[in-house]
């Protein structure tokens, strides 16, 4: 059963070495992520699953100890998804960037509260499939927690990665409202096509969360909402 979730953005810029001179611009987001992870720890989970956007679904499962790297972003920073349970137990395939950011956040606070697994979710995965994945995750242990990585739209300004789209701000506002209220139905009903057009990488992971949260009766809190660089970043907790 899902007992808690933290929703965090997944830009590699959260890692100060990647952001370099602009690192301070995301200090508030990092602080909010730390607070959200505290909610996960307080829930005393038996299992933590980190879910984030990836190029493919299904094959995107990563065991505890899986490696991640930010070398592709020009810095020599490496992370692990928790401590390997046994030598050689971690997969050879490296974590996708979204899960590497999640691993960095967990490593930053010294997570040792529960076993960890990672799951990459293909961004085009249909909502009903995402929801079913979430339902399946919720049955994995008596007390399951989720760290859900993903960004809102990338079209909030003229200089945004997806240029300015007038639909972006209303879309992000509804996502922020739904995540802040732990509104399972609203998250399940997010428009996948619109999310794709707005380059909102979090849509599929958020709908995995919604599927996992069905019937759990969780309440939500929105800890951070902003759009630096024209990309919507949200931090929320469900508990």
Coordinates of N, CA and C in Angstrom, one line a residue:
X1 N 0.8 -1.2 0.0 CA 0.0 0.0 0.0 C 0.9 1.2 0.0
X2 N 0.5 2.2 -0.8 CA 1.2 3.5 -0.8 C 0.9 4.3 0.5
X3 N 2.0 4.7 1.2 CA 1.9 5.4 2.4 C 2.4 6.8 2.3
X4 N 3.2 7.1 1.3 CA 3.7 8.5 1.1 C 4.4 8.6 -0.3
X5 N 4.4 9.8 -0.8 CA 5.1 10.1 -2.0 C 5.7 11.5 -2.0
X6 N 6.8 11.6 -2.7 CA 7.4 13.0 -2.9 C 7.5 13.2 -4.4
X7 N 7.1 14.3 -4.9 CA 7.2 14.7 -6.3 C 8.2 15.7 -6.4
X8 N 9.2 15.5 -7.2 CA 10.3 16.4 -7.4 C 10.6 16.6 -8.9
X9 N 11.2 17.8 -9.2 CA 11.6 18.0 -10.6 C 12.9 17.2 -10.9
X10 N 13.2 17.0 -12.2 CA 14.4 16.2 -12.5 C 15.4 16.8 -13.4
X11 N 15.6 18.1 -13.4 CA 16.6 18.7 -14.2 C 18.0 18.4 -13.6
X12 N 19.0 17.9 -14.4 CA 20.3 17.8 -13.9 C 20.9 19.0 -13.3
X13 N 20.3 20.2 -13.6 CA 20.7 21.5 -13.0 C 20.5 21.5 -11.5
X14 N 19.7 20.5 -10.9 CA 19.6 20.5 -9.5 C 20.9 20.1 -8.9
X15 N 21.8 19.4 -9.6 CA 23.1 19.0 -9.1 C 24.0 20.3 -9.3
X16 N 24.5 20.8 -8.1 CA 25.3 22.1 -8.2 C 26.4 22.1 -9.2
X17 N 27.1 20.9 -9.3 CA 28.3 20.9 -10.2 C 27.8 21.0 -11.7
X18 N 26.6 20.6 -12.0 CA 26.1 20.7 -13.3 C 25.7 22.2 -13.6
X19 N 25.0 22.8 -12.6 CA 24.6 24.1 -12.7 C 25.7 25.1 -12.7
X20 N 26.8 24.8 -12.0 CA 28.0 25.6 -11.9 C 27.7 27.0 -11.3
X21 N 28.0 28.1 -12.1 CA 27.7 29.4 -11.5 C 26.3 29.8 -11.3
X22 N 25.4 29.0 -11.9 CA 23.9 29.3 -11.7 C 23.3 28.4 -10.6
X23 N 24.2 27.7 -9.8 CA 23.7 26.7 -8.8 C 22.7 27.3 -7.8
X24 N 23.0 28.6 -7.4 CA 22.2 29.2 -6.3 C 20.8 29.5 -6.8
X25 N 20.6 29.5 -8.1 CA 19.2 29.8 -8.6 C 18.2 28.7 -8.3
X26 N 18.7 27.5 -8.0 CA 17.8 26.4 -7.7 C 17.9 26.0 -6.2
X27 N 18.5 26.8 -5.4 CA 18.6 26.5 -3.9 C 17.2 26.2 -3.3
X28 N 16.2 27.1 -3.6 CA 14.9 26.9 -3.0 C 14.3 25.6 -3.5
X29 N 14.5 25.2 -4.7 CA 14.0 23.9 -5.2 C 14.7 22.7 -4.5
X30 N 16.0 22.8 -4.3 CA 16.7 21.8 -3.6 C 16.2 21.6 -2.2
X31 N 16.0 22.8 -1.5 CA 15.5 22.8 -0.1 C 14.2 22.1 0.0
X32 N 13.3 22.4 -1.0 CA 12.0 21.8 -1.0 C 12.0 20.3 -1.2
X33 N 13.0 19.9 -2.1 CA 13.1 18.5 -2.3 C 13.6 17.8 -1.0
X34 N 14.5 18.4 -0.3 CA 15.0 17.8 0.9 C 13.8 17.7 1.9
X35 N 13.0 18.7 2.0 CA 11.8 18.6 2.9 C 10.9 17.5 2.5
X36 N 10.7 17.3 1.2 CA 9.8 16.3 0.7 C 10.3 14.9 1.0
X37 N 11.6 14.7 0.9 CA 12.2 13.4 1.2 C 12.1 13.1 2.7
X38 N 12.1 14.2 3.5 CA 11.8 14.0 4.9 C 10.5 13.4 5.2
X39 N 9.5 13.7 4.4 CA 8.1 13.1 4.5 C 8.2 11.7 4.2
X40 N 9.0 11.3 3.2 CA 9.1 9.9 2.9 C 9.7 9.1 4.0
X41 N 10.8 9.7 4.6 CA 11.5 9.0 5.7 C 10.5 8.8 6.9
X42 N 9.7 9.9 7.2 CA 8.8 9.8 8.3 C 7.7 8.8 8.2
X43 N 7.5 8.4 6.9 CA 6.4 7.4 6.7 C 6.8 5.9 7.0
X44 N 8.1 5.7 7.3 CA 8.6 4.4 7.6 C 8.3 3.4 6.6
X45 N 8.7 3.6 5.3 CA 8.3 2.6 4.3 C 9.1 1.3 4.4
X46 N 8.6 0.3 3.8 CA 9.3 -1.0 3.7 C 10.0 -1.0 2.3
X47 N 9.6 -0.2 1.4 CA 10.2 -0.1 0.1 C 10.0 1.3 -0.5
X48 N 11.1 1.8 -1.1 CA 11.0 3.1 -1.8 C 11.3 2.8 -3.2
X49 N 10.4 3.3 -4.1 CA 10.5 3.2 -5.5 C 10.7 4.5 -6.1
X50 N 11.8 4.8 -6.8 CA 12.0 6.0 -7.5 C 11.5 5.9 -9.0
X51 N 10.6 6.7 -9.4 CA 10.0 6.6 -10.7 C 10.3 7.9 -11.5
X52 N 10.8 7.8 -12.7 CA 11.1 8.9 -13.5 C 11.0 8.7 -15.0
X53 N 10.9 9.7 -15.8 CA 10.8 9.6 -17.2 C 12.1 8.9 -17.8
X54 N 11.9 8.1 -18.8 CA 13.0 7.4 -19.5 C 12.6 7.2 -20.9
X55 N 13.5 6.8 -21.7 CA 13.2 6.5 -23.1 C 12.3 5.3 -23.3
X56 N 12.5 4.3 -22.4 CA 11.7 3.1 -22.6 C 11.1 2.7 -21.2
X57 N 10.0 2.0 -21.2 CA 9.3 1.5 -20.0 C 9.7 0.0 -20.0
X58 N 9.3 -0.6 -18.8 CA 9.5 -2.0 -18.7 C 10.9 -2.4 -18.4
X59 N 11.8 -2.2 -19.5 CA 13.2 -2.5 -19.3 C 13.9 -1.5 -18.4
X60 N 13.1 -0.5 -17.9 CA 13.7 0.5 -17.2 C 13.9 0.3 -15.7
X61 N 13.7 -1.0 -15.2 CA 13.8 -1.3 -13.8 C 15.3 -1.3 -13.4
X62 N 15.6 -0.7 -12.3 CA 16.9 -0.6 -11.8 C 17.0 -1.1 -10.3
X63 N 17.9 -2.0 -10.0 CA 17.9 -2.5 -8.6 C 18.7 -1.5 -7.7
X64 N 18.6 -1.8 -6.4 CA 19.4 -1.0 -5.5 C 20.9 -1.1 -5.8
X65 N 21.5 0.0 -5.8 CA 23.0 0.1 -6.1 C 23.3 0.4 -7.5
X66 N 22.2 0.6 -8.4 CA 22.5 0.9 -9.8 C 23.2 2.2 -9.9
X67 N 24.0 2.4 -10.9 CA 24.9 3.5 -11.0 C 24.2 4.6 -11.9
X68 N 24.6 5.8 -11.6 CA 24.2 7.0 -12.4 C 25.4 7.9 -12.6
X69 N 25.4 8.7 -13.6 CA 26.5 9.6 -13.9 C 26.0 10.9 -14.6
X70 N 26.7 12.0 -14.3 CA 26.4 13.2 -14.9 C 27.5 13.7 -15.8
X71 N 28.4 12.7 -16.2 CA 29.5 13.0 -17.1 C 29.0 13.5 -18.5
X72 N 27.8 13.1 -18.9 CA 27.2 13.6 -20.1 C 26.9 15.0 -20.1
X73 N 26.9 15.6 -18.9 CA 26.6 17.1 -18.7 C 27.9 17.8 -18.4
X74 N 29.0 17.1 -18.6 CA 30.3 17.8 -18.5 C 30.9 17.8 -17.1
X75 N 30.4 17.0 -16.1 CA 31.0 17.0 -14.8 C 31.2 15.6 -14.4
X76 N 32.3 15.4 -13.5 CA 32.6 14.1 -13.1 C 31.9 13.8 -11.8
X77 N 30.6 13.6 -11.8 CA 29.8 13.3 -10.7 C 29.1 12.0 -10.9
X78 N 29.2 11.1 -10.0 CA 28.6 9.8 -10.1 C 27.8 9.5 -8.9
X79 N 26.7 8.7 -9.0 CA 25.8 8.4 -7.9 C 25.4 7.0 -8.0
X80 N 24.9 6.5 -6.9 CA 24.3 5.2 -6.8 C 22.9 5.3 -6.3
X81 N 22.0 4.4 -6.7 CA 20.7 4.3 -6.1 C 20.7 3.5 -4.8
X82 N 21.2 4.1 -3.8 CA 21.3 3.4 -2.5 C 22.6 2.6 -2.5
X83 N 22.8 1.9 -1.5 CA 24.0 1.1 -1.3 C 23.7 -0.3 -1.9
X84 N 24.6 -0.9 -2.7 CA 24.4 -2.2 -3.2 C 24.2 -3.2 -2.1
X85 N 23.2 -4.1 -2.3 CA 23.0 -5.1 -1.3 C 24.0 -6.2 -1.3
X86 N 24.6 -6.5 -2.4 CA 25.6 -7.5 -2.5 C 26.6 -7.1 -3.7
X87 N 27.8 -7.5 -3.6 CA 28.8 -7.1 -4.7 C 28.3 -7.6 -6.0
X88 N 28.2 -6.7 -7.0 CA 27.8 -7.2 -8.4 C 26.3 -7.2 -8.5
X89 N 25.5 -6.9 -7.5 CA 24.1 -7.0 -7.6 C 23.5 -5.9 -8.5
X90 N 24.2 -4.8 -8.6 CA 23.6 -3.7 -9.4 C 23.7 -4.0 -10.9
X91 N 22.8 -3.4 -11.7 CA 22.7 -3.6 -13.1 C 23.9 -2.8 -13.8
X92 N 24.3 -3.3 -14.9 CA 25.4 -2.7 -15.7 C 24.8 -1.4 -16.3
X93 N 23.5 -1.4 -16.7 CA 22.9 -0.3 -17.4 C 22.8 0.9 -16.4
X94 N 23.3 2.1 -16.9 CA 23.3 3.2 -16.0 C 21.9 3.8 -15.9
X95 N 21.6 4.5 -14.8 CA 20.4 5.2 -14.6 C 20.1 6.2 -15.7
X96 N 18.9 6.4 -16.1 CA 18.5 7.5 -17.0 C 18.7 8.8 -16.1
X97 N 18.8 10.0 -16.8 CA 19.1 11.2 -16.0 C 18.1 11.5 -14.9
X98 N 16.8 11.2 -15.2 CA 15.8 11.5 -14.1 C 16.0 10.7 -12.9
X99 N 16.4 9.4 -13.0 CA 16.6 8.6 -11.8 C 18.0 8.9 -11.2
X100 N 18.9 9.4 -12.0 CA 20.2 9.8 -11.5 C 20.0 11.0 -10.6
X101 N 19.2 11.9 -11.0 CA 18.9 13.1 -10.1 C 18.2 12.6 -8.8
X102 N 17.3 11.7 -9.0 CA 16.6 11.1 -7.8 C 17.6 10.5 -6.8
X103 N 18.6 9.7 -7.4 CA 19.6 9.1 -6.6 C 20.5 10.1 -6.0
X104 N 20.8 11.2 -6.7 CA 21.6 12.3 -6.1 C 20.9 12.9 -4.9
X105 N 19.6 13.1 -5.0 CA 18.8 13.7 -3.9 C 18.8 12.8 -2.7
X106 N 18.7 11.5 -2.9 CA 18.7 10.5 -1.8 C 20.1 10.4 -1.2
X107 N 21.1 10.4 -2.1 CA 22.5 10.3 -1.6 C 22.8 11.5 -0.7
X108 N 22.3 12.7 -1.2 CA 22.5 13.9 -0.5 C 22.1 13.9 1.0
X109 N 21.0 13.2 1.2 CA 20.4 13.2 2.6 C 20.9 11.9 3.3
X110 N 21.6 11.1 2.6 CA 22.1 9.8 3.3 C 21.0 8.8 3.5
X111 N 20.1 8.7 2.5 CA 18.9 7.8 2.7 C 19.3 6.4 3.1
X112 N 18.8 5.9 4.2 CA 19.0 4.5 4.7 C 17.8 4.0 5.3
X113 N 16.6 4.5 5.0 CA 15.4 4.2 5.7 C 14.7 3.0 5.2
X114 N 15.0 2.6 3.9 CA 14.3 1.4 3.3 C 15.0 1.0 2.1
X115 N 14.8 -0.2 1.6 CA 15.4 -0.6 0.3 C 14.9 0.3 -0.8
X116 N 15.6 0.4 -1.9 CA 15.3 1.3 -3.0 C 15.3 0.5 -4.3
X117 N 14.4 0.8 -5.1 CA 14.4 0.4 -6.5 C 14.1 1.6 -7.4
X118 N 14.5 1.5 -8.6 CA 14.3 2.6 -9.6 C 13.4 2.0 -10.8
X119 N 12.6 2.9 -11.3 CA 11.8 2.5 -12.5 C 11.7 3.6 -13.5
X120 N 12.2 3.4 -14.7 CA 12.1 4.4 -15.7 C 10.8 4.1 -16.5
X121 N 10.0 5.2 -16.7 CA 8.7 5.1 -17.4 C 8.8 5.8 -18.7
X122 N 8.6 5.2 -19.8 CA 8.6 5.8 -21.1 C 7.6 7.0 -21.2
X123 N 8.1 8.1 -21.6 CA 7.3 9.3 -21.6 C 6.0 9.1 -22.5
X124 N 6.0 8.3 -23.6 CA 4.8 8.2 -24.3 C 3.8 7.1 -23.8
X125 N 4.2 6.5 -22.7 CA 3.3 5.4 -22.1 C 1.9 6.0 -21.9
X126 N 0.9 5.2 -22.3 CA -0.5 5.7 -22.2 C -0.9 5.8 -20.8
X127 N -1.8 6.7 -20.5 CA -2.2 6.9 -19.1 C -2.7 5.6 -18.4
X128 N -3.5 4.8 -19.1 CA -4.0 3.6 -18.5 C -2.9 2.7 -18.1
X129 N -1.9 2.6 -18.9 CA -0.7 1.8 -18.6 C 0.0 2.3 -17.4
X130 N 0.2 3.6 -17.4 CA 0.9 4.2 -16.2 C 0.1 3.9 -14.9
X131 N -1.2 4.1 -15.0 CA -2.0 3.9 -13.8 C -1.9 2.4 -13.3
X132 N -1.9 1.5 -14.2 CA -1.7 0.1 -13.9 C -0.4 -0.2 -13.3
X133 N 0.7 0.4 -13.8 CA 2.0 0.3 -13.2 C 2.0 0.7 -11.8
X134 N 1.4 1.9 -11.5 CA 1.3 2.4 -10.2 C 0.5 1.4 -9.2
X135 N -0.6 0.9 -9.7 CA -1.4 -0.1 -8.9 C -0.5 -1.3 -8.5
X136 N 0.3 -1.8 -9.5 CA 1.2 -2.9 -9.2 C 2.2 -2.6 -8.2
X137 N 2.8 -1.4 -8.3 CA 3.8 -1.0 -7.4 C 3.3 -0.9 -5.9
X138 N 2.0 -0.5 -5.8 CA 1.4 -0.3 -4.5 C 1.3 -1.7 -3.8
X139 N 1.3 -2.8 -4.5 CA 1.1 -4.1 -3.9 C 2.5 -4.7 -3.5
X140 N 3.6 -4.0 -3.8 CA 4.9 -4.6 -3.7 C 5.3 -4.9 -2.2
X141 N 4.7 -4.1 -1.3 CA 5.1 -4.2 0.1 C 3.9 -3.6 0.9
X142 N 4.0 -3.9 2.2 CA 2.9 -3.4 3.1 C 2.9 -1.9 3.2
X143 N 4.1 -1.3 3.1 CA 4.3 0.2 3.2 C 5.2 0.6 2.1
X144 N 4.7 1.2 1.0 CA 5.4 1.6 -0.1 C 5.5 3.1 -0.2
X145 N 6.6 3.6 -0.5 CA 6.8 5.1 -0.7 C 7.3 5.3 -2.1
X146 N 7.0 6.4 -2.7 CA 7.4 6.7 -4.1 C 8.1 8.1 -4.1
X147 N 9.3 8.1 -4.8 CA 9.9 9.4 -5.1 C 9.7 9.5 -6.6
X148 N 8.8 10.5 -7.0 CA 8.4 10.7 -8.4 C 9.1 11.9 -9.0
X149 N 9.9 11.6 -10.0 CA 10.7 12.6 -10.6 C 10.0 13.0 -12.0
X150 N 10.0 14.3 -12.3 CA 9.5 14.8 -13.5 C 9.2 16.3 -13.5
X151 N 9.3 16.9 -14.7 CA 9.1 18.3 -14.8 C 7.7 18.6 -15.5
X152 N 7.3 19.8 -15.2 CA 6.0 20.3 -15.9 C 6.4 20.8 -17.3
X153 N 5.7 21.7 -17.8 CA 5.9 22.1 -19.2 C 7.2 22.8 -19.4
X154 N 7.7 22.7 -20.6 CA 9.0 23.4 -21.0 C 8.7 24.5 -22.0
X155 N 7.6 25.1 -21.8 CA 7.1 26.1 -22.8 C 6.6 27.4 -22.1
X156 N 7.2 27.8 -21.0 CA 6.7 28.9 -20.3 C 7.1 30.3 -20.7
X157 N 8.3 30.4 -21.4 CA 8.8 31.6 -21.9 C 9.4 31.5 -23.3
X158 N 9.7 32.6 -23.9 CA 10.3 32.6 -25.2 C 11.6 31.9 -25.3
X159 N 12.4 31.9 -24.2 CA 13.7 31.3 -24.1 C 13.6 29.8 -23.6
X160 N 12.4 29.3 -23.3 CA 12.2 28.0 -22.8 C 12.6 27.0 -23.9
X161 N 13.0 25.7 -23.5 CA 13.4 24.7 -24.5 C 12.3 24.5 -25.5
X162 N 11.1 24.6 -25.2 CA 10.0 24.4 -26.2 C 9.4 25.7 -26.7
X163 N 10.0 26.8 -26.4 CA 9.5 28.1 -26.8 C 8.2 28.4 -26.0
X164 N 7.7 29.6 -26.3 CA 6.5 30.0 -25.5 C 5.2 29.4 -26.1
X165 N 4.4 28.7 -25.2 CA 3.1 28.2 -25.6 C 2.1 28.7 -24.6
X166 N 1.1 29.4 -25.0 CA 0.1 30.0 -24.1 C -0.6 28.9 -23.3
X167 N -0.6 27.7 -23.7 CA -1.3 26.6 -22.9 C -0.5 26.1 -21.8
X168 N 0.8 26.5 -21.7 CA 1.7 25.9 -20.7 C 1.4 26.4 -19.3
X169 N 1.2 27.7 -19.1 CA 0.9 28.1 -17.7 C -0.4 27.5 -17.2
X170 N -1.5 27.5 -17.9 CA -2.7 26.9 -17.4 C -2.5 25.4 -17.1
X171 N -1.8 24.7 -18.0 CA -1.5 23.3 -17.7 C -0.7 23.1 -16.4
X172 N 0.3 23.9 -16.3 CA 1.2 23.7 -15.1 C 0.4 24.1 -13.8
X173 N -0.5 25.1 -13.9 CA -1.3 25.5 -12.8 C -2.2 24.4 -12.3
X174 N -2.8 23.7 -13.3 CA -3.7 22.5 -12.9 C -2.9 21.4 -12.4
X175 N -1.7 21.1 -12.9 CA -0.9 20.1 -12.3 C -0.5 20.4 -10.9
X176 N -0.1 21.7 -10.7 CA 0.3 22.1 -9.3 C -0.9 21.9 -8.4
X177 N -2.1 22.3 -8.8 CA -3.3 22.2 -8.0 C -3.5 20.7 -7.7
X178 N -3.5 19.9 -8.7 CA -3.8 18.4 -8.5 C -2.8 17.7 -7.6
X179 N -1.5 18.0 -7.8 CA -0.5 17.4 -7.0 C -0.5 18.0 -5.6
X180 N -0.8 19.3 -5.4 CA -0.9 19.8 -4.1 C -2.1 19.4 -3.3
X181 N -3.1 18.9 -4.0 CA -4.3 18.4 -3.3 C -4.4 16.9 -3.3
X182 N -3.4 16.2 -3.8 CA -3.4 14.8 -3.9 C -4.7 14.3 -4.6
X183 N -5.0 15.0 -5.7 CA -6.3 14.8 -6.4 C -6.0 13.6 -7.4
X184 N -6.2 12.4 -7.0 CA -5.9 11.2 -7.8 C -6.6 11.3 -9.2
X185 N -7.9 11.6 -9.1 CA -8.7 11.6 -10.4 C -8.1 12.6 -11.4
X186 N -7.8 13.8 -10.9 CA -7.3 14.8 -11.8 C -6.0 14.5 -12.4
X187 N -5.1 13.8 -11.6 CA -3.8 13.4 -12.2 C -4.0 12.3 -13.2
X188 N -4.9 11.4 -12.9 CA -5.2 10.3 -13.9 C -5.7 10.8 -15.2
X189 N -6.4 11.9 -15.1 CA -7.1 12.5 -16.3 C -6.3 13.5 -17.0
X190 N -5.0 13.7 -16.7 CA -4.2 14.7 -17.4 C -4.1 14.3 -18.8
X191 N -4.1 15.3 -19.7 CA -4.1 15.1 -21.2 C -2.7 14.7 -21.6
X192 N -2.5 13.4 -22.0 CA -1.2 12.9 -22.4 C -0.7 13.6 -23.6
X193 N -1.6 13.9 -24.6 CA -1.2 14.5 -25.8 C -0.7 16.0 -25.6
X194 N -1.5 16.7 -24.8 CA -1.1 18.1 -24.4 C 0.2 18.1 -23.7
X195 N 0.3 17.2 -22.7 CA 1.6 17.1 -22.0 C 2.8 16.9 -22.9
X196 N 2.6 16.0 -23.9 CA 3.7 15.7 -24.9 C 4.0 17.0 -25.7
X197 N 3.0 17.7 -26.1 CA 3.2 18.9 -26.9 C 3.9 20.0 -26.1
X198 N 3.6 20.0 -24.8 CA 4.2 21.0 -23.9 C 5.6 20.5 -23.3
X199 N 6.0 19.3 -23.7 CA 7.3 18.7 -23.2 C 7.3 18.6 -21.7
X200 N 6.1 18.2 -21.1 CA 6.0 17.9 -19.7 C 6.4 16.5 -19.4
X201 N 7.7 16.3 -19.0 CA 8.2 15.0 -18.8 C 7.6 14.2 -17.6
X202 N 7.0 15.0 -16.7 CA 6.5 14.3 -15.5 C 5.1 13.6 -15.7
X203 N 4.5 13.8 -16.8 CA 3.1 13.3 -17.0 C 3.0 11.8 -16.7
X204 N 3.8 11.0 -17.3 CA 3.7 9.5 -17.1 C 4.1 9.2 -15.6
X205 N 5.2 9.6 -15.0 CA 5.4 9.3 -13.6 C 4.3 9.8 -12.7
X206 N 3.8 11.0 -12.9 CA 2.7 11.5 -12.1 C 1.5 10.5 -12.1
X207 N 1.2 10.0 -13.3 CA 0.1 9.1 -13.4 C 0.4 7.7 -12.8
X208 N 1.6 7.3 -12.8 CA 2.0 6.1 -12.0 C 1.7 6.4 -10.5
X209 N 2.1 7.5 -10.1 CA 1.7 7.9 -8.7 C 0.2 7.8 -8.4
X210 N -0.6 8.4 -9.3 CA -2.0 8.3 -9.2 C -2.5 6.9 -9.1
X211 N -2.0 6.0 -9.9 CA -2.5 4.6 -9.8 C -2.1 4.0 -8.5
X212 N -0.9 4.3 -8.0 CA -0.5 3.7 -6.8 C -1.3 4.3 -5.6
X213 N -1.8 5.5 -5.7 CA -2.5 6.1 -4.6 C -3.9 5.8 -4.6
X214 N -4.5 5.1 -5.5 CA -5.9 4.8 -5.5 C -6.3 4.1 -4.2
X215 N -7.3 4.7 -3.5 CA -7.8 4.1 -2.3 C -7.0 4.3 -1.1
X216 N -5.8 5.0 -1.2 CA -4.9 5.2 -0.1 C -5.3 6.3 0.9
X217 N -6.2 7.2 0.3 CA -6.7 8.3 1.2 C -5.6 9.3 1.6
X218 N -4.6 9.6 0.8 CA -3.5 10.5 1.1 C -3.9 11.9 0.9
X219 N -3.3 12.8 1.7 CA -3.5 14.2 1.6 C -2.2 14.8 0.9
X220 N -2.3 16.0 0.3 CA -1.2 16.5 -0.4 C -0.8 17.9 0.1
X221 N 0.4 18.3 -0.3 CA 0.9 19.6 0.1 C 1.9 20.0 -1.1
X222 N 1.7 21.3 -1.5 CA 2.6 21.8 -2.6 C 3.7 22.6 -1.9
X223 N 4.9 22.2 -2.0 CA 6.1 22.8 -1.3 C 6.8 23.8 -2.2
X224 N 6.7 23.7 -3.5 CA 7.5 24.6 -4.4 C 6.8 24.6 -5.8
X225 N 6.8 25.8 -6.4 CA 6.3 26.0 -7.7 C 6.9 27.2 -8.3
X226 N 7.7 26.9 -9.5 CA 8.3 28.0 -10.1 C 8.6 27.5 -11.6
X227 N 9.1 28.5 -12.4 CA 9.4 28.1 -13.8 C 10.7 28.8 -14.2
X228 N 11.8 28.5 -13.5 CA 13.1 29.0 -13.9 C 13.5 28.5 -15.3
X229 N 14.1 29.3 -16.1 CA 14.5 28.8 -17.5 C 13.3 28.4 -18.3
X230 N 12.1 28.9 -17.9 CA 10.9 28.6 -18.7 C 10.4 27.2 -18.6
X231 N 10.8 26.4 -17.6 CA 10.4 25.1 -17.4 C 9.7 25.0 -16.0
X232 N 8.5 24.4 -15.9 CA 7.8 24.3 -14.7 C 8.4 23.2 -13.8
X233 N 8.8 23.7 -12.6 CA 9.3 22.8 -11.6 C 8.4 22.8 -10.4
X234 N 8.0 21.6 -9.9 CA 7.1 21.4 -8.8 C 7.6 20.5 -7.8
X235 N 7.4 20.8 -6.5 CA 7.7 19.8 -5.4 C 6.4 19.7 -4.6
X236 N 6.0 18.4 -4.4 CA 4.8 18.2 -3.6 C 5.0 16.9 -2.8
X237 N 4.2 16.8 -1.8 CA 4.2 15.5 -1.0 C 2.8 15.0 -0.9
X238 N 2.7 13.7 -0.8 CA 1.4 13.0 -0.5 C 1.7 12.1 0.7
X239 N 0.8 12.2 1.7 CA 1.1 11.4 2.9 C -0.2 11.2 3.7

